[in-house]
PDB file of C-alpha atoms in Angstrom:
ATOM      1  CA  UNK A  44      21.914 110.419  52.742  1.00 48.00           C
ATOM      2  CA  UNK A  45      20.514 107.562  54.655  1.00 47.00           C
ATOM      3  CA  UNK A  46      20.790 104.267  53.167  1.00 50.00           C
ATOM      4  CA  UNK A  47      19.813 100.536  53.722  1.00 46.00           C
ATOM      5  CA  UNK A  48      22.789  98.132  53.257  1.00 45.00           C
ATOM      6  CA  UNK A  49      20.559  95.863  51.449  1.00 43.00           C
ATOM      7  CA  UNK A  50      20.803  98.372  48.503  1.00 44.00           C
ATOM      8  CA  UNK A  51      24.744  99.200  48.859  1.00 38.00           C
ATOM      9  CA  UNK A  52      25.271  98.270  45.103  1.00 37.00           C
ATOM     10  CA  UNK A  53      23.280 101.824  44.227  1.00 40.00           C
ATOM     11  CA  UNK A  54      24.729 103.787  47.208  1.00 39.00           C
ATOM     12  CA  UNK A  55      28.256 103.121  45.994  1.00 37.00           C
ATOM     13  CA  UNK A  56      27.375 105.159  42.858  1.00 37.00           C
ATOM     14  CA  UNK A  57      26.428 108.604  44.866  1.00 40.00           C
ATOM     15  CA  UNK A  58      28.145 110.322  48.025  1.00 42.00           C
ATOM     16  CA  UNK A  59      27.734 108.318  50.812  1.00 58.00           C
ATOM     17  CA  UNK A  60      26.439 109.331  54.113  1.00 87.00           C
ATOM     18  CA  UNK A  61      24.818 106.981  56.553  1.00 90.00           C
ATOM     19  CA  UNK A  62      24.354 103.226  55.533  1.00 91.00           C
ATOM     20  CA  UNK A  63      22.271 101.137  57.820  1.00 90.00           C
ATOM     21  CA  UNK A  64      22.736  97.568  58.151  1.00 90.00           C
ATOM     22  CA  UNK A  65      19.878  95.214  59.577  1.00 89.00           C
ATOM     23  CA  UNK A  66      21.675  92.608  61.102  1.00 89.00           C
ATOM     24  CA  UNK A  67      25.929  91.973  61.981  1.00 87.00           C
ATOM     25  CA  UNK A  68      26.045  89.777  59.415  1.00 88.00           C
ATOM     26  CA  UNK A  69      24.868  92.636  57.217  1.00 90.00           C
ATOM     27  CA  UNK A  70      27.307  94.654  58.789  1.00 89.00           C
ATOM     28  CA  UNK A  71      30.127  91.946  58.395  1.00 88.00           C
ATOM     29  CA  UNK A  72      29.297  92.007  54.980  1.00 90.00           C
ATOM     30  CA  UNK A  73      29.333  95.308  53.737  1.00 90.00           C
ATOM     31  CA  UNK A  74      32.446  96.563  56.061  1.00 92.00           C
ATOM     32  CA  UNK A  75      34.785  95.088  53.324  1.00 92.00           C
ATOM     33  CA  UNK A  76      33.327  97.610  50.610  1.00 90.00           C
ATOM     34  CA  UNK A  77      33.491 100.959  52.467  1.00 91.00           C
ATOM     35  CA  UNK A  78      36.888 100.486  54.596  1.00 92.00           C
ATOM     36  CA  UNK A  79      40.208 100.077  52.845  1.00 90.00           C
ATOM     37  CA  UNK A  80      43.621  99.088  53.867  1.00 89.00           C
ATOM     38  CA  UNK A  81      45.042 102.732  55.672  1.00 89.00           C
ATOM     39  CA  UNK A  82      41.688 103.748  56.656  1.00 93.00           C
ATOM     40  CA  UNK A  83      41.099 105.325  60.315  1.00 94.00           C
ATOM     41  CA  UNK A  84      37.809 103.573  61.590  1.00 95.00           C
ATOM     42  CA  UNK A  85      35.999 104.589  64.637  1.00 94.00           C
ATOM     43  CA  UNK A  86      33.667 101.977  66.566  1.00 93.00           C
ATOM     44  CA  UNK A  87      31.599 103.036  68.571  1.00 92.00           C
ATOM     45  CA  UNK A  88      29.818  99.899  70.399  1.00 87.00           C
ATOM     46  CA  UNK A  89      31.820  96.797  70.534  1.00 73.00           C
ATOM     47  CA  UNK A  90      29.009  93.367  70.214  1.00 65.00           C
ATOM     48  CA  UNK A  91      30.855  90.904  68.987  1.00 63.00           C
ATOM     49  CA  UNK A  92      34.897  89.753  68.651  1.00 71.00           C
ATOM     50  CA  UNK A  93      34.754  88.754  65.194  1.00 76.00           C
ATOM     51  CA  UNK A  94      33.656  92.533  64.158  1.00 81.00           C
ATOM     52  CA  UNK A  95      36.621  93.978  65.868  1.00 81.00           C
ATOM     53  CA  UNK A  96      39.359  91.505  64.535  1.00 84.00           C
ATOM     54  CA  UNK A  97      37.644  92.297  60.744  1.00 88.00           C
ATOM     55  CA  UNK A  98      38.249  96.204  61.658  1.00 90.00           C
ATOM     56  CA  UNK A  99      41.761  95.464  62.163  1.00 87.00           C
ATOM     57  CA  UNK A 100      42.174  93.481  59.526  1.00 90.00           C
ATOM     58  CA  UNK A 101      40.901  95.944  57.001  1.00 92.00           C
ATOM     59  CA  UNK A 102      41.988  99.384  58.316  1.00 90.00           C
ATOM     60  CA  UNK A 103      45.167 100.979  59.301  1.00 78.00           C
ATOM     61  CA  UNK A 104      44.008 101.707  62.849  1.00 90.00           C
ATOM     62  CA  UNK A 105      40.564 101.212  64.854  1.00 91.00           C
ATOM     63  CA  UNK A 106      39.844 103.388  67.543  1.00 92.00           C
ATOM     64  CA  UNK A 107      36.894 101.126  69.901  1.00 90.00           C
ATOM     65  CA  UNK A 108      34.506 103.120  72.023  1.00 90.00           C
ATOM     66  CA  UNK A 109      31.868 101.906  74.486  1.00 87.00           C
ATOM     67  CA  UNK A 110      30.718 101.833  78.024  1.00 83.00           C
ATOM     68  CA  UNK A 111      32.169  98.527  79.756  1.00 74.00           C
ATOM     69  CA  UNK A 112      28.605  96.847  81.287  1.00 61.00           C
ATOM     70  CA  UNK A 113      29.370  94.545  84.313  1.00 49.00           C
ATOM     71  CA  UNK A 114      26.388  92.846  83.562  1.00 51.00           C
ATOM     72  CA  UNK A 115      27.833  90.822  80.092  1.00 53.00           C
ATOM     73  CA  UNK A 116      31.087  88.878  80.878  1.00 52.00           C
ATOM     74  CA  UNK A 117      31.640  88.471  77.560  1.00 51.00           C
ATOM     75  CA  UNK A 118      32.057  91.851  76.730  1.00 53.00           C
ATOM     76  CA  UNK A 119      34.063  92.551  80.074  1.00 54.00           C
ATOM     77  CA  UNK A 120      36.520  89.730  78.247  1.00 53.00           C
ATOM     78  CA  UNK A 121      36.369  91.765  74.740  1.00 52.00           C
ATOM     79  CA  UNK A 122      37.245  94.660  76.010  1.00 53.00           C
ATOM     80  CA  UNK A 123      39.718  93.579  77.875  1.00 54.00           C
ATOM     81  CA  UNK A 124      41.492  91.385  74.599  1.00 56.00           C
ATOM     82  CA  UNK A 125      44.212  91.994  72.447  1.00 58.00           C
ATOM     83  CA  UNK A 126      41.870  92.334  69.689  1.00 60.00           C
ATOM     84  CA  UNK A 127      40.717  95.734  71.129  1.00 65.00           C
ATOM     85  CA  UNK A 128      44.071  98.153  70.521  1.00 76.00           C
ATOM     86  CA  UNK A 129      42.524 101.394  71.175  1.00 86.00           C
ATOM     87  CA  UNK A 130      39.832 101.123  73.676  1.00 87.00           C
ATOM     88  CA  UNK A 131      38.459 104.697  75.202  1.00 88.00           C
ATOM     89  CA  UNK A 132      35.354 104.008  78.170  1.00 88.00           C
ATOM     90  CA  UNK A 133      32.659 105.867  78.025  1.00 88.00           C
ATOM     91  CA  UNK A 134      30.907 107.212  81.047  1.00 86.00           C
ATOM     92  CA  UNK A 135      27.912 107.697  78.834  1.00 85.00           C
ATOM     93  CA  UNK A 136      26.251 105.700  76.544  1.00 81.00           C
ATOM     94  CA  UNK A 137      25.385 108.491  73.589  1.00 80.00           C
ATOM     95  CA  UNK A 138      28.191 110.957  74.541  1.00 88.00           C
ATOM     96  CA  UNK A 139      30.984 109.784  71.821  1.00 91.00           C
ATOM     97  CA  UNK A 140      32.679 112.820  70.740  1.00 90.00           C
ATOM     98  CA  UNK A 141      33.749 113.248  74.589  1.00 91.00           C
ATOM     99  CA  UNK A 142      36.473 110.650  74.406  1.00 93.00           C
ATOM    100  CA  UNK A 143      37.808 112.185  71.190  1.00 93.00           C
ATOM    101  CA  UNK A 144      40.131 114.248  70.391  1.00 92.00           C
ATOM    102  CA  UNK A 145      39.081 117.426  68.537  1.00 91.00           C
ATOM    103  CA  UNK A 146      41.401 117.051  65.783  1.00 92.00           C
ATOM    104  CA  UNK A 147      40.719 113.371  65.555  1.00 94.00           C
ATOM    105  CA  UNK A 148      39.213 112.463  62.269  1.00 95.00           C
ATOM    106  CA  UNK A 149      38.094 109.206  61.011  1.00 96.00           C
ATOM    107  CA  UNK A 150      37.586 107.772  57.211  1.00 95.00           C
ATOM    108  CA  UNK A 151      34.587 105.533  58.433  1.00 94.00           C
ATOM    109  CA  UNK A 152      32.554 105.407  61.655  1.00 95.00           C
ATOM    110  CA  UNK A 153      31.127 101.445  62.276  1.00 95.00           C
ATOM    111  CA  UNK A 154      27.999 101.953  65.114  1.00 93.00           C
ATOM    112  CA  UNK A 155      26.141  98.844  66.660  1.00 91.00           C
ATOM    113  CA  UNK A 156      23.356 101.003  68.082  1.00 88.00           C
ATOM    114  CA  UNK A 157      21.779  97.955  70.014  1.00 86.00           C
ATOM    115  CA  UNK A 158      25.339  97.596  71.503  1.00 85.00           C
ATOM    116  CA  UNK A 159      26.115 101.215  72.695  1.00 87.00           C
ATOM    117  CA  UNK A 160      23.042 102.409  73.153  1.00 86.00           C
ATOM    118  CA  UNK A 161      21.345  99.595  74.901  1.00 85.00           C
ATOM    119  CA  UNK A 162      18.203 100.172  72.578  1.00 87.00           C
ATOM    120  CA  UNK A 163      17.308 100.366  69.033  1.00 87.00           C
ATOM    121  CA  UNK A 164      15.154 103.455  68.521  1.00 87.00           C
ATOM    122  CA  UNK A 165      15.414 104.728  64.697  1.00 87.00           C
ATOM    123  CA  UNK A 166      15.479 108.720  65.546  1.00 85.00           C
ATOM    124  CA  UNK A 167      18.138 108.304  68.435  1.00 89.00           C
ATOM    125  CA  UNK A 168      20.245 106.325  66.112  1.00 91.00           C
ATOM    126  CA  UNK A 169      19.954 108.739  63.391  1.00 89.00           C
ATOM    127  CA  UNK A 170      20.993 111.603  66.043  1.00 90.00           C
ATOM    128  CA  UNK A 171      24.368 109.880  67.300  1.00 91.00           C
ATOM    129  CA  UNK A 172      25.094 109.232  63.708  1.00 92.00           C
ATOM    130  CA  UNK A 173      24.505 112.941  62.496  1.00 92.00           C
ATOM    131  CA  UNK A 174      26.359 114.128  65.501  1.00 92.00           C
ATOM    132  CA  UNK A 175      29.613 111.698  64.521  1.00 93.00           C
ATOM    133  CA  UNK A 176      29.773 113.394  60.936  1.00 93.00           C
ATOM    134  CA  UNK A 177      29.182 116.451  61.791  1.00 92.00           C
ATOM    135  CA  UNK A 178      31.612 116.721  63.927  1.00 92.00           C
ATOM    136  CA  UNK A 179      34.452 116.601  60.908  1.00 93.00           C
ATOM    137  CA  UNK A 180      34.825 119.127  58.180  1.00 93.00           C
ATOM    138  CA  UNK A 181      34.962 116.149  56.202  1.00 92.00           C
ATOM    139  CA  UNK A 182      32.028 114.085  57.014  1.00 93.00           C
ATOM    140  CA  UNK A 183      33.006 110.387  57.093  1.00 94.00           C
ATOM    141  CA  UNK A 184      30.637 107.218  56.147  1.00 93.00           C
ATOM    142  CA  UNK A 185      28.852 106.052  58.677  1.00 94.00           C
ATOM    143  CA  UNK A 186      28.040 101.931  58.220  1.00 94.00           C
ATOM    144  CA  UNK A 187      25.277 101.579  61.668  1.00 92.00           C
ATOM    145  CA  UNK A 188      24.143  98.261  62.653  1.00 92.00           C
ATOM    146  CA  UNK A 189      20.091  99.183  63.390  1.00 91.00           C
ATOM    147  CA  UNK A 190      17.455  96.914  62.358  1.00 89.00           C
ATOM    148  CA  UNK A 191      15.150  99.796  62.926  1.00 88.00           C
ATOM    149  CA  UNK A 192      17.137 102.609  60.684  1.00 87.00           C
ATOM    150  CA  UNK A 193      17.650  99.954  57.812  1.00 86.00           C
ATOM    151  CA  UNK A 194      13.692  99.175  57.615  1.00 83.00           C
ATOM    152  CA  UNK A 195      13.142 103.696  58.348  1.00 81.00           C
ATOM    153  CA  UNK A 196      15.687 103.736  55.266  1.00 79.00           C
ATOM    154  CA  UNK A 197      13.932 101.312  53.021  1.00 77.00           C
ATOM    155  CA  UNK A 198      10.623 103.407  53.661  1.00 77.00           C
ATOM    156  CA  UNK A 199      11.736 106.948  53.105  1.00 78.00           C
ATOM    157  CA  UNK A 200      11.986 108.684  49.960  1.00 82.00           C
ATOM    158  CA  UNK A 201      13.490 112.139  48.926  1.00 84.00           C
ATOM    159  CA  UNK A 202      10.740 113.978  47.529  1.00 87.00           C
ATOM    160  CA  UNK A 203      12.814 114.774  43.798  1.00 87.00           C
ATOM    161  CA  UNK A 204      12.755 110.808  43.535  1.00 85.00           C
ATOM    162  CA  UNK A 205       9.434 110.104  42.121  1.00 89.00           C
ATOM    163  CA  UNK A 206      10.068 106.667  40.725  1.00 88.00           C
ATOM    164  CA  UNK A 207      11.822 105.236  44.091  1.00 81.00           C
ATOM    165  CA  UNK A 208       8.202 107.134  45.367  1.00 84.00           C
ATOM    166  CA  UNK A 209       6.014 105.064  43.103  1.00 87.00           C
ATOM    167  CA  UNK A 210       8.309 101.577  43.789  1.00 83.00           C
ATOM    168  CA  UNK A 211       7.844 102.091  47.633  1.00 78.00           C
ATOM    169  CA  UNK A 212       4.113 102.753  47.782  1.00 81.00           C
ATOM    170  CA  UNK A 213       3.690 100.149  45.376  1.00 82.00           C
ATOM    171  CA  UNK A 214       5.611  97.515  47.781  1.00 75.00           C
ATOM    172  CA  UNK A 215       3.417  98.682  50.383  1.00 72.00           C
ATOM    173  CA  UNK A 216       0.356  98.199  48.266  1.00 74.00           C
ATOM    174  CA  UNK A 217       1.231  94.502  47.714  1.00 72.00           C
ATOM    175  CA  UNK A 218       1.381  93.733  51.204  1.00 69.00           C
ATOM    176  CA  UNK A 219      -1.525  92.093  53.195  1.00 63.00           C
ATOM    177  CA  UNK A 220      -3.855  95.477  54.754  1.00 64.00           C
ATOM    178  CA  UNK A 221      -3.623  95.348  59.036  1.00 52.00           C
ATOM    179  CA  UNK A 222      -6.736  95.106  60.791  1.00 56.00           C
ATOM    180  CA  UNK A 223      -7.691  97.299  63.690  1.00 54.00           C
ATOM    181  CA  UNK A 224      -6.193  95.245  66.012  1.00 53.00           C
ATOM    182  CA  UNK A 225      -2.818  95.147  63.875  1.00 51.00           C
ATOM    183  CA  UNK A 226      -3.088  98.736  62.895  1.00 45.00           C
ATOM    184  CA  UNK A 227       0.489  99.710  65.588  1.00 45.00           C
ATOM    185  CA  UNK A 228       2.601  97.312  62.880  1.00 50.00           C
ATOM    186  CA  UNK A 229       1.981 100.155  60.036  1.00 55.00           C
ATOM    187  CA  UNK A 230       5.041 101.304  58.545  1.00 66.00           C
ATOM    188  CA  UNK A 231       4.394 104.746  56.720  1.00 74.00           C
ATOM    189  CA  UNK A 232       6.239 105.368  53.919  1.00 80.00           C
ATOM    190  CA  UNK A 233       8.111 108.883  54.324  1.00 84.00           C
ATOM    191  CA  UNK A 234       8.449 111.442  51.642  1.00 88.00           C
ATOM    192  CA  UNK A 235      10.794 114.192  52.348  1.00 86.00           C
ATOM    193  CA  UNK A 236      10.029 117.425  50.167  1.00 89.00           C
ATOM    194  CA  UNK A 237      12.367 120.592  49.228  1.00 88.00           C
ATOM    195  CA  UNK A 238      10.373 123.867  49.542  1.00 92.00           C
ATOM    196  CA  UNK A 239       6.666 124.150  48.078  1.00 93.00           C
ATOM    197  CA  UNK A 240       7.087 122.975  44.335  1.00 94.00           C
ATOM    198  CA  UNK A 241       8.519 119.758  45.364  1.00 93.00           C
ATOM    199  CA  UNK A 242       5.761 119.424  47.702  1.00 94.00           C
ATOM    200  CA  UNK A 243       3.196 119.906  45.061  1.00 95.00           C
ATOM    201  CA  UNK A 244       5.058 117.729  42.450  1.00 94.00           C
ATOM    202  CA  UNK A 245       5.059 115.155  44.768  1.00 93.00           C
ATOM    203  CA  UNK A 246       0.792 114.946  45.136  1.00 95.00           C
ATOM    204  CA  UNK A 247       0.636 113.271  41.625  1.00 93.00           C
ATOM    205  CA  UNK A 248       2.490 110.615  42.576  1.00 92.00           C
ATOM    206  CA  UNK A 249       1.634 110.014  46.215  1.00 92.00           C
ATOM    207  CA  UNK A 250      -1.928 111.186  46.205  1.00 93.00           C
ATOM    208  CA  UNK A 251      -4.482 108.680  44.784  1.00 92.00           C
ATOM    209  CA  UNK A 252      -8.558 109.449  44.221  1.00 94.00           C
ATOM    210  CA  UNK A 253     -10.866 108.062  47.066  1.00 94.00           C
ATOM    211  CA  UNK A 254      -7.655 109.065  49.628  1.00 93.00           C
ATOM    212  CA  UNK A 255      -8.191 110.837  53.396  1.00 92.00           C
ATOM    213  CA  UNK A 256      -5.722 113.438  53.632  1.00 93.00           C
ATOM    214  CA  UNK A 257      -5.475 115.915  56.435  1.00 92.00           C
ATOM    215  CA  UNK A 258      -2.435 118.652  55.601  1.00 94.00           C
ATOM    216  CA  UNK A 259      -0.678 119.808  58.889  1.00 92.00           C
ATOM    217  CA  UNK A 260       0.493 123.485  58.594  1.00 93.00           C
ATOM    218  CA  UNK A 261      -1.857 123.970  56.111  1.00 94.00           C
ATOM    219  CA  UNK A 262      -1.449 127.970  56.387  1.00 94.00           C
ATOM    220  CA  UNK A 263      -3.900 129.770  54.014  1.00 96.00           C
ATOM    221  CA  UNK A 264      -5.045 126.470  52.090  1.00 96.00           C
ATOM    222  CA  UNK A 265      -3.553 126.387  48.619  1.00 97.00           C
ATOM    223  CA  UNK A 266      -1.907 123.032  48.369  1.00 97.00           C
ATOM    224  CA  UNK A 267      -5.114 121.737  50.777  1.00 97.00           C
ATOM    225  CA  UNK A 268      -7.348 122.685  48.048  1.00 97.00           C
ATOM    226  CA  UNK A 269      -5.005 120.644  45.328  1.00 97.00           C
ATOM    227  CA  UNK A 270      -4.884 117.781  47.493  1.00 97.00           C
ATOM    228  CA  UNK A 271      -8.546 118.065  47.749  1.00 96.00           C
ATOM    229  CA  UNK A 272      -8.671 118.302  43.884  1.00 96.00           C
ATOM    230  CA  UNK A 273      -6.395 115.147  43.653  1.00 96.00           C
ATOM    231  CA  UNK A 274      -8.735 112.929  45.705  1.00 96.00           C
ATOM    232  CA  UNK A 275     -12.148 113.679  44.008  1.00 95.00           C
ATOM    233  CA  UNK A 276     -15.486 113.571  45.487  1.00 94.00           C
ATOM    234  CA  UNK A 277     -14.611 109.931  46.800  1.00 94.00           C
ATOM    235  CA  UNK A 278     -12.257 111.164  49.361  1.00 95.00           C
ATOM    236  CA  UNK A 279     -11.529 113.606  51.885  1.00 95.00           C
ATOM    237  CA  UNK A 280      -8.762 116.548  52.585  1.00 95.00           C
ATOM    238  CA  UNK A 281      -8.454 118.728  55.966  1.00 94.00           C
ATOM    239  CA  UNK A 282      -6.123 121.638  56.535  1.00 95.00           C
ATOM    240  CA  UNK A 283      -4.365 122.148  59.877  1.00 93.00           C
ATOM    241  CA  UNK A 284      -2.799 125.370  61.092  1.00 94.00           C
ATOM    242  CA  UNK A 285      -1.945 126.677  64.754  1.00 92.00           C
ATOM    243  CA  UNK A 286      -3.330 129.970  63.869  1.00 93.00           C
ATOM    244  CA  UNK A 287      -6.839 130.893  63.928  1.00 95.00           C
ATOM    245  CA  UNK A 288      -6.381 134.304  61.419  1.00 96.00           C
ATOM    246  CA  UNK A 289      -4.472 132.015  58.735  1.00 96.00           C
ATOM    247  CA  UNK A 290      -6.977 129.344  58.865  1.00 96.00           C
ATOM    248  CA  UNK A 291     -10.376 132.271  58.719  1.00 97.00           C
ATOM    249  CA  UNK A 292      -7.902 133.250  55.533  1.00 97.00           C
ATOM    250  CA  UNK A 293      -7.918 129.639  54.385  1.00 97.00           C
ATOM    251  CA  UNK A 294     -11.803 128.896  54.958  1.00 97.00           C
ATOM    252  CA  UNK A 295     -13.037 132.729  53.012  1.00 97.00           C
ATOM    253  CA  UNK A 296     -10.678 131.435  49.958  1.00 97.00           C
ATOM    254  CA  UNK A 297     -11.590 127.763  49.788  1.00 97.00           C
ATOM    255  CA  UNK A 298     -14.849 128.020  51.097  1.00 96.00           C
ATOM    256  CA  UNK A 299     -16.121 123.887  50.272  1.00 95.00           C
ATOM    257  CA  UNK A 300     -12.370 122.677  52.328  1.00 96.00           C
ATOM    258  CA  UNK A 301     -12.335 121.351  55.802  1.00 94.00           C
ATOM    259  CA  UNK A 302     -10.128 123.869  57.806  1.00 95.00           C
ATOM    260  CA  UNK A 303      -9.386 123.380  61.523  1.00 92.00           C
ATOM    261  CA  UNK A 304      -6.894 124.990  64.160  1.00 92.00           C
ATOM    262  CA  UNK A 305      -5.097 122.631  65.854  1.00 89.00           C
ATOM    263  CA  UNK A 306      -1.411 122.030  66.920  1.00 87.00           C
ATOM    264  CA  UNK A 307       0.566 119.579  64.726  1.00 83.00           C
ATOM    265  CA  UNK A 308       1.791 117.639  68.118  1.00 84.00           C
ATOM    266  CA  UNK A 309      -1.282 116.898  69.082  1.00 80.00           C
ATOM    267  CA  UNK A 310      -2.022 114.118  66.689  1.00 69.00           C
ATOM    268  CA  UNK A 311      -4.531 112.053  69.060  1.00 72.00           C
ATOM    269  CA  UNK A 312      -6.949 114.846  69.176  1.00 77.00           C
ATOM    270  CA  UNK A 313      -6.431 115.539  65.152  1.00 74.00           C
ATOM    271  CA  UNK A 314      -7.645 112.190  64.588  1.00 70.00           C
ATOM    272  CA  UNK A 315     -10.751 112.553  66.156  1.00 76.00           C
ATOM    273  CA  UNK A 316     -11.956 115.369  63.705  1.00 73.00           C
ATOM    274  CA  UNK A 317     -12.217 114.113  60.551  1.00 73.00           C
ATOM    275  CA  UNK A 318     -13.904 110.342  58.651  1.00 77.00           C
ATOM    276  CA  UNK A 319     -10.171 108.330  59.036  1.00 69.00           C
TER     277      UNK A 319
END
């Protein structure tokens, strides 16, 4: 479960997983609700004193992780404060788990990406964070200080969700359209579907008349052909499968479909076959 912070009020209310917070004061500010007085917190990436001296003020012990850069005296000083009790270097920037003990368990697990990892990349965020809960039969909550997973979070939608769908593509609707020479600031909303009738259930919803779609992994065509259905003579749907038998299959059942072979990763060359 991957969560913005903005929208902790609902997240409280289901099991929590991984809440991202956009900024430290975000952080600062939702710490208080997850962590409670005996709590074992792990933090890994220390940015800022006031962050640590909250940690210890909330939980019963803090364990601090992070890889002592020359380059910032004022972190040199932080780690090197009273405020920092249980500080374990890292030789490596993403390589946690190394300085922990294997029976080590923590309650909640407080990540400033920026700070550890030296960048903010959504997807390598998401990765260390996985890795951290995994590594506990227990999973704990993971609050993560990313600007980039908070505005990933407030974009994707699990596909059994239709209404959050319908609220996020309606957002995006209400927001000015990008140019061509804006087109790299597009934020795509993400729907995550289940198996096949989740997939499908979702077209409804997502799917409007006069849209382009092209399907990757199309196989023999069946959900290409609703899609098609769904956006009328006004738009456009291709299918897009690796192999060439499954898409022959595809083309002798849906005969009036656009079906090409092509590999999913190579998404510059898939754009230049059909009208996007």
């Amino acid at each position: 479960l991957l969560l913005c912070a903005l929208g902790l009020a609902a997240a409280l209310h289901a099991p929590t997983g991984i809440i991202a917070a956009p900024s430290a004061r975000e952080l600062e500010r939702v710490a208080p609700q997850l962590i409670s007085d005996g709590d074992r917190v792990l933090c890994a990436g220390l940015a800022l004193g006031s962050q640590i001296e909250m940690l210890n003020r909330l939980a019963n012990r803090v364990v601090s992780v992070d890889v002592p850069r020359k380059e910032s005296r004022s972190r040199r000083e932080l780690f090197q404060s009273d405020a920092v009790t249980d500080f374990r270097p890292l030789t490596r920037a993403g390589d946690v788990t190394a300085v922990l003990r294997p029976d080590e368990c923590f309650d909640c697990v407080v990540v400033d990406a920026a700070a550890l990892l030296g960048f903010d990349l959504p997807l390598d965020t998401l990765a260390l964070c996985e890795a951290l809960r995994r590594r506990q039969e227990t999973p704990p909550t993971v609050l993560v200080r990313s600007s980039a997973l908070a505005t990933l979070a407030g974009r994707l939608a699990a596909g059994d969700d239709l209404e959050r769908i319908a609220r996020i593509l309606q957002m995006h609707d209400e927001r000015p359209s990008l140019d061509e020479t804006r087109i790299y600031e597009a934020q795509p909303v993400i729907v995550g579907a289940r198996g096949v009738r989740e997939y499908r259930n979702c077209i409804e919803t997502v799917v409007r008349p006069g849209d382009r779609i092209l399907e990757l992994g199309c196989h023999f065509g069946t959900t290409t052909a609703i899609l098609a259905e769904a956006v009328g003579p006004g738009g456009y749907a291709m299918g897009v499968d690796v192999g060439p038998s499954i898409i022959a299959s595809a083309k002798g059942q849906h005969p009036t479909i656009d079906f090409r072979v092509g590999d999913a990763w190579g998404v510059g060359g898939l754009a230049a076959e059909g009208p996007w």
